[in-house]
PDB file of C-alpha atoms in Angstrom:
ATOM      1  CA  MET A  13      34.873 235.338 358.671  1.00 62.00           C
ATOM      2  CA  ALA A  14      31.471 233.722 358.823  1.00 63.00           C
ATOM      3  CA  LEU A  15      28.693 236.000 357.653  1.00 77.00           C
ATOM      4  CA  ASP A  16      24.987 235.566 358.230  1.00 88.00           C
ATOM      5  CA  GLU A  17      22.465 234.960 355.462  1.00 90.00           C
ATOM      6  CA  THR A  18      21.295 238.598 355.514  1.00 93.00           C
ATOM      7  CA  THR A  19      24.819 239.735 354.694  1.00 94.00           C
ATOM      8  CA  GLU A  20      25.053 237.161 351.902  1.00 92.00           C
ATOM      9  CA  GLU A  21      21.725 238.471 350.492  1.00 94.00           C
ATOM     10  CA  LEU A  22      22.963 242.073 350.690  1.00 95.00           C
ATOM     11  CA  ALA A  23      26.081 241.037 348.757  1.00 95.00           C
ATOM     12  CA  ARG A  24      23.997 239.439 345.997  1.00 94.00           C
ATOM     13  CA  ALA A  25      21.804 242.541 345.782  1.00 95.00           C
ATOM     14  CA  ALA A  26      24.836 244.851 345.738  1.00 96.00           C
ATOM     15  CA  ALA A  27      26.399 242.745 342.970  1.00 95.00           C
ATOM     16  CA  GLN A  28      23.242 243.381 340.936  1.00 94.00           C
ATOM     17  CA  GLY A  29      23.705 247.164 341.310  1.00 94.00           C
ATOM     18  CA  ASP A  30      21.648 247.971 344.440  1.00 95.00           C
ATOM     19  CA  HIS A  31      23.547 250.926 345.959  1.00 95.00           C
ATOM     20  CA  ARG A  32      21.526 250.896 349.197  1.00 97.00           C
ATOM     21  CA  ALA A  33      22.434 247.237 349.697  1.00 96.00           C
ATOM     22  CA  LEU A  34      26.104 248.039 349.046  1.00 96.00           C
ATOM     23  CA  GLY A  35      26.124 250.744 351.730  1.00 96.00           C
ATOM     24  CA  GLU A  36      24.492 248.430 354.246  1.00 97.00           C
ATOM     25  CA  LEU A  37      26.838 245.596 353.261  1.00 97.00           C
ATOM     26  CA  LEU A  38      29.936 247.723 353.839  1.00 97.00           C
ATOM     27  CA  LYS A  39      28.688 248.761 357.305  1.00 97.00           C
ATOM     28  CA  ARG A  40      27.945 245.143 358.247  1.00 96.00           C
ATOM     29  CA  ILE A  41      31.270 243.666 357.108  1.00 96.00           C
ATOM     30  CA  GLU A  42      33.600 246.385 358.419  1.00 96.00           C
ATOM     31  CA  PRO A  43      34.113 244.914 361.941  1.00 95.00           C
ATOM     32  CA  ALA A  44      34.843 241.425 360.562  1.00 93.00           C
ATOM     33  CA  VAL A  45      37.193 242.815 357.914  1.00 95.00           C
ATOM     34  CA  LEU A  46      39.069 244.837 360.536  1.00 94.00           C
ATOM     35  CA  ARG A  47      39.449 241.759 362.772  1.00 91.00           C
ATOM     36  CA  HIS A  48      40.730 239.721 359.829  1.00 88.00           C
ATOM     37  CA  CYS A  49      43.217 242.427 358.812  1.00 90.00           C
ATOM     38  CA  GLY A  50      44.346 242.581 362.434  1.00 87.00           C
ATOM     39  CA  ARG A  51      45.261 238.892 362.316  1.00 82.00           C
ATOM     40  CA  ILE A  52      47.512 239.549 359.327  1.00 82.00           C
ATOM     41  CA  LEU A  53      49.040 242.941 360.181  1.00 83.00           C
ATOM     42  CA  PRO A  54      50.681 243.561 363.556  1.00 75.00           C
ATOM     43  CA  PHE A  55      49.686 247.184 364.227  1.00 85.00           C
ATOM     44  CA  ARG A  56      46.165 248.540 364.562  1.00 89.00           C
ATOM     45  CA  GLN A  57      46.762 251.503 362.216  1.00 91.00           C
ATOM     46  CA  ASP A  58      48.052 249.147 359.538  1.00 90.00           C
ATOM     47  CA  ALA A  59      45.041 246.877 359.997  1.00 91.00           C
ATOM     48  CA  GLU A  60      42.732 249.892 359.750  1.00 94.00           C
ATOM     49  CA  GLU A  61      44.422 251.002 356.520  1.00 93.00           C
ATOM     50  CA  ALA A  62      44.049 247.511 355.059  1.00 93.00           C
ATOM     51  CA  CYS A  63      40.418 247.432 356.209  1.00 96.00           C
ATOM     52  CA  GLN A  64      39.667 250.676 354.366  1.00 96.00           C
ATOM     53  CA  ASP A  65      41.442 249.357 351.265  1.00 95.00           C
ATOM     54  CA  THR A  66      39.352 246.186 351.493  1.00 96.00           C
ATOM     55  CA  LEU A  67      36.072 248.064 351.806  1.00 97.00           C
ATOM     56  CA  LEU A  68      37.014 250.232 348.837  1.00 96.00           C
ATOM     57  CA  ALA A  69      37.938 247.131 346.819  1.00 95.00           C
ATOM     58  CA  VAL A  70      34.612 245.520 347.712  1.00 96.00           C
ATOM     59  CA  ALA A  71      32.716 248.653 346.653  1.00 96.00           C
ATOM     60  CA  ARG A  72      34.621 248.884 343.364  1.00 95.00           C
ATOM     61  CA  ASN A  73      34.506 245.181 342.514  1.00 94.00           C
ATOM     62  CA  ILE A  74      31.196 243.944 343.920  1.00 95.00           C
ATOM     63  CA  GLY A  75      29.892 243.606 340.362  1.00 93.00           C
ATOM     64  CA  ARG A  76      32.487 240.866 339.825  1.00 90.00           C
ATOM     65  CA  PHE A  77      31.007 238.799 342.642  1.00 89.00           C
ATOM     66  CA  GLU A  78      29.090 236.171 340.721  1.00 83.00           C
ATOM     67  CA  GLY A  79      27.383 234.452 343.638  1.00 79.00           C
ATOM     68  CA  ARG A  80      28.629 230.966 342.730  1.00 76.00           C
ATOM     69  CA  ALA A  81      30.553 230.736 345.990  1.00 76.00           C
ATOM     70  CA  LYS A  82      29.637 232.398 349.256  1.00 83.00           C
ATOM     71  CA  PHE A  83      30.314 236.114 349.555  1.00 91.00           C
ATOM     72  CA  SER A  84      32.282 235.387 352.735  1.00 87.00           C
ATOM     73  CA  THR A  85      34.736 233.280 350.713  1.00 82.00           C
ATOM     74  CA  TRP A  86      35.147 236.052 348.126  1.00 87.00           C
ATOM     75  CA  LEU A  87      35.586 238.588 350.944  1.00 91.00           C
ATOM     76  CA  HIS A  88      38.306 236.446 352.574  1.00 86.00           C
ATOM     77  CA  ILE A  89      40.355 236.622 349.407  1.00 83.00           C
ATOM     78  CA  VAL A  90      39.862 240.357 348.912  1.00 90.00           C
ATOM     79  CA  THR A  91      40.742 241.012 352.563  1.00 91.00           C
ATOM     80  CA  ALA A  92      43.881 238.857 352.523  1.00 86.00           C
ATOM     81  CA  ASN A  93      45.059 240.409 349.265  1.00 85.00           C
ATOM     82  CA  CYS A  94      44.483 243.953 350.545  1.00 90.00           C
ATOM     83  CA  ALA A  95      46.245 243.223 353.849  1.00 88.00           C
ATOM     84  CA  ARG A  96      49.237 241.750 352.040  1.00 84.00           C
ATOM     85  CA  SER A  97      49.278 244.699 349.645  1.00 87.00           C
ATOM     86  CA  THR A  98      49.210 247.109 352.591  1.00 88.00           C
ATOM     87  CA  TYR A  99      52.112 245.229 354.152  1.00 84.00           C
ATOM     88  CA  ARG A 100      54.156 245.503 350.946  1.00 82.00           C
ATOM     89  CA  SER A 101      53.365 249.218 350.721  1.00 85.00           C
ATOM     90  CA  LEU A 102      54.357 249.826 354.342  1.00 80.00           C
ATOM     91  CA  LYS A 103      57.554 247.867 353.865  1.00 78.00           C
ATOM     92  CA  ARG A 104      58.413 249.904 350.763  1.00 80.00           C
ATOM     93  CA  ARG A 105      57.698 253.197 352.576  1.00 78.00           C
ATOM     94  CA  ALA A 106      59.828 252.132 355.545  1.00 74.00           C
ATOM     95  CA  ALA A 107      62.714 251.260 353.231  1.00 74.00           C
ATOM     96  CA  GLU A 108      62.454 254.654 351.523  1.00 76.00           C
ATOM     97  CA  GLN A 109      62.365 256.505 354.859  1.00 72.00           C
ATOM     98  CA  SER A 110      65.222 254.538 356.386  1.00 65.00           C
ATOM     99  CA  SER A 111      67.497 255.328 353.445  1.00 60.00           C
ATOM    100  CA  ASP A 112      67.129 259.013 354.326  1.00 57.00           C
ATOM    101  CA  GLU A 113      67.804 258.549 358.041  1.00 54.00           C
ATOM    102  CA  LEU A 114      70.322 256.869 360.295  1.00 47.00           C
ATOM    103  CA  PRO A 115      70.012 253.105 360.280  1.00 47.00           C
ATOM    104  CA  LEU A 116      67.541 251.899 362.860  1.00 47.00           C
ATOM    105  CA  GLN A 117      68.236 248.909 365.023  1.00 45.00           C
ATOM    106  CA  LYS A 118      66.187 246.125 363.478  1.00 45.00           C
ATOM    107  CA  PRO A 119      64.534 243.780 365.970  1.00 43.00           C
ATOM    108  CA  ASP A 120      64.847 240.039 365.546  1.00 44.00           C
ATOM    109  CA  VAL A 121      61.529 239.411 363.806  1.00 41.00           C
ATOM    110  CA  ALA A 122      61.683 235.704 364.489  1.00 40.00           C
ATOM    111  CA  ARG A 123      61.534 236.444 368.229  1.00 38.00           C
ATOM    112  CA  VAL A 124      59.459 239.605 368.583  1.00 37.00           C
ATOM    113  CA  SER A 125      57.131 239.809 365.624  1.00 37.00           C
ATOM    114  CA  VAL A 126      54.554 237.315 366.786  1.00 38.00           C
ATOM    115  CA  ILE A 127      51.763 239.845 367.180  1.00 38.00           C
ATOM    116  CA  ALA A 128      48.030 239.316 366.774  1.00 36.00           C
ATOM    117  CA  GLY A 129      48.587 235.829 365.382  1.00 40.00           C
ATOM    118  CA  SER A 130      50.829 237.076 362.590  1.00 44.00           C
ATOM    119  CA  ARG A 131      54.562 237.130 361.961  1.00 53.00           C
ATOM    120  CA  LEU A 132      56.393 239.721 359.920  1.00 58.00           C
ATOM    121  CA  ASP A 133      58.909 237.111 358.813  1.00 68.00           C
ATOM    122  CA  LEU A 134      56.040 234.971 357.536  1.00 71.00           C
ATOM    123  CA  LEU A 135      54.736 237.921 355.501  1.00 75.00           C
ATOM    124  CA  ASP A 136      58.201 238.351 353.972  1.00 78.00           C
ATOM    125  CA  VAL A 137      58.307 234.667 353.027  1.00 82.00           C
ATOM    126  CA  MET A 138      54.764 234.851 351.628  1.00 80.00           C
ATOM    127  CA  GLU A 139      55.844 237.776 349.466  1.00 79.00           C
ATOM    128  CA  ALA A 140      58.760 235.721 348.104  1.00 85.00           C
ATOM    129  CA  LEU A 141      56.512 232.704 347.539  1.00 86.00           C
ATOM    130  CA  GLU A 142      54.000 234.852 345.671  1.00 82.00           C
ATOM    131  CA  ALA A 143      56.746 236.187 343.420  1.00 83.00           C
ATOM    132  CA  GLU A 144      58.156 232.723 342.675  1.00 90.00           C
ATOM    133  CA  LYS A 145      55.071 230.497 342.741  1.00 90.00           C
ATOM    134  CA  PRO A 146      51.821 232.503 342.828  1.00 85.00           C
ATOM    135  CA  ASP A 147      49.603 229.408 342.502  1.00 88.00           C
ATOM    136  CA  LEU A 148      51.066 228.002 345.696  1.00 91.00           C
ATOM    137  CA  ALA A 149      50.756 231.330 347.508  1.00 86.00           C
ATOM    138  CA  GLN A 150      47.080 231.656 346.595  1.00 84.00           C
ATOM    139  CA  ALA A 151      46.264 228.218 347.945  1.00 90.00           C
ATOM    140  CA  LEU A 152      48.217 228.793 351.162  1.00 88.00           C
ATOM    141  CA  VAL A 153      46.586 232.170 351.813  1.00 82.00           C
ATOM    142  CA  LEU A 154      43.126 230.685 351.385  1.00 83.00           C
ATOM    143  CA  ARG A 155      43.836 227.720 353.660  1.00 87.00           C
ATOM    144  CA  ASP A 156      46.117 229.032 356.392  1.00 82.00           C
ATOM    145  CA  ILE A 157      45.337 232.746 356.523  1.00 76.00           C
ATOM    146  CA  CYS A 158      41.683 232.840 355.437  1.00 75.00           C
ATOM    147  CA  GLN A 159      41.110 229.485 357.153  1.00 77.00           C
ATOM    148  CA  LEU A 160      38.972 228.006 354.393  1.00 83.00           C
ATOM    149  CA  ASP A 161      38.667 224.241 354.330  1.00 88.00           C
ATOM    150  CA  TYR A 162      40.313 222.277 351.525  1.00 94.00           C
ATOM    151  CA  ASN A 163      37.078 221.896 349.569  1.00 92.00           C
ATOM    152  CA  GLU A 164      36.471 225.654 349.666  1.00 87.00           C
ATOM    153  CA  VAL A 165      40.034 226.315 348.518  1.00 89.00           C
ATOM    154  CA  ALA A 166      39.587 223.941 345.585  1.00 91.00           C
ATOM    155  CA  GLU A 167      36.226 225.484 344.721  1.00 86.00           C
ATOM    156  CA  GLN A 168      37.536 229.046 344.916  1.00 81.00           C
ATOM    157  CA  LEU A 169      40.584 228.279 342.765  1.00 85.00           C
ATOM    158  CA  ARG A 170      38.518 226.074 340.432  1.00 86.00           C
ATOM    159  CA  ILE A 171      40.952 223.180 340.727  1.00 94.00           C
ATOM    160  CA  PRO A 172      40.545 219.555 341.829  1.00 96.00           C
ATOM    161  CA  LEU A 173      40.693 218.875 345.571  1.00 96.00           C
ATOM    162  CA  GLY A 174      43.896 216.846 345.218  1.00 96.00           C
ATOM    163  CA  THR A 175      45.604 219.699 343.374  1.00 96.00           C
ATOM    164  CA  ALA A 176      44.570 222.134 346.112  1.00 95.00           C
ATOM    165  CA  LYS A 177      45.991 219.858 348.804  1.00 96.00           C
ATOM    166  CA  SER A 178      49.207 219.402 346.837  1.00 96.00           C
ATOM    167  CA  ARG A 179      49.672 223.162 346.362  1.00 95.00           C
ATOM    168  CA  ILE A 180      49.069 223.811 350.055  1.00 94.00           C
ATOM    169  CA  HIS A 181      51.551 221.091 351.006  1.00 95.00           C
ATOM    170  CA  GLN A 182      54.202 222.456 348.625  1.00 95.00           C
ATOM    171  CA  ALA A 183      53.646 226.011 349.878  1.00 92.00           C
ATOM    172  CA  ARG A 184      53.971 224.895 353.504  1.00 90.00           C
ATOM    173  CA  LYS A 185      57.232 223.115 352.678  1.00 91.00           C
ATOM    174  CA  TYR A 186      58.518 226.303 351.028  1.00 91.00           C
ATOM    175  CA  VAL A 187      57.556 228.431 354.044  1.00 86.00           C
ATOM    176  CA  GLN A 188      58.961 225.951 356.526  1.00 84.00           C
ATOM    177  CA  GLY A 189      62.190 225.736 354.545  1.00 86.00           C
ATOM    178  CA  ALA A 190      62.523 229.506 354.584  1.00 84.00           C
ATOM    179  CA  LEU A 191      61.653 229.929 358.274  1.00 78.00           C
ATOM    180  CA  GLY A 192      63.188 226.769 359.674  1.00 73.00           C
ATOM    181  CA  ASP A 193      61.817 224.417 362.278  1.00 62.00           C
ATOM    182  CA  ALA A 194      60.664 227.281 364.494  1.00 55.00           C
ATOM    183  CA  TYR A 195      57.647 227.637 362.261  1.00 55.00           C
ATOM    184  CA  GLY A 196      55.159 224.810 362.000  1.00 55.00           C
ATOM    185  CA  PHE A 197      51.719 224.332 360.507  1.00 52.00           C
TER     186      PHE A 197
END
């Protein structure tokens, strides 16, 4: 999610309390946020919901953006977290609804859930990884979902480069162990 310098300047101004800049910033980033959410969530409505959650989170938390890293890096993290949160919420709602209805035939997610560059089984494994080893999940999300380079991951997490690489490697091993050889990085 590369953003131009004007967008980065709007983010800095919005972080300083400029409400006009915040409004313009939200309009400018919405298409990129929606595309990014669409890579994580398989259905357009879900991606749109995550996009709206992301924009709301940006509006509420822009004051926390310190400007040390690029706004685009900060936005990657907010977007990925909101998309994953939306997925968990949808999964919870589906479980609640299905307990009230007849059991639905569940498709084989390993075969049919490769949609828009995302896999539902991968999201399930990421949820488990986050619960067990959140440090590893953070690093993996930044590298493999947000597509930041290793240096940016290390900078964002404020850890040494070697530690970032190690966490990403360990997280990939965890994911590959859970999904089998069908999934490769």
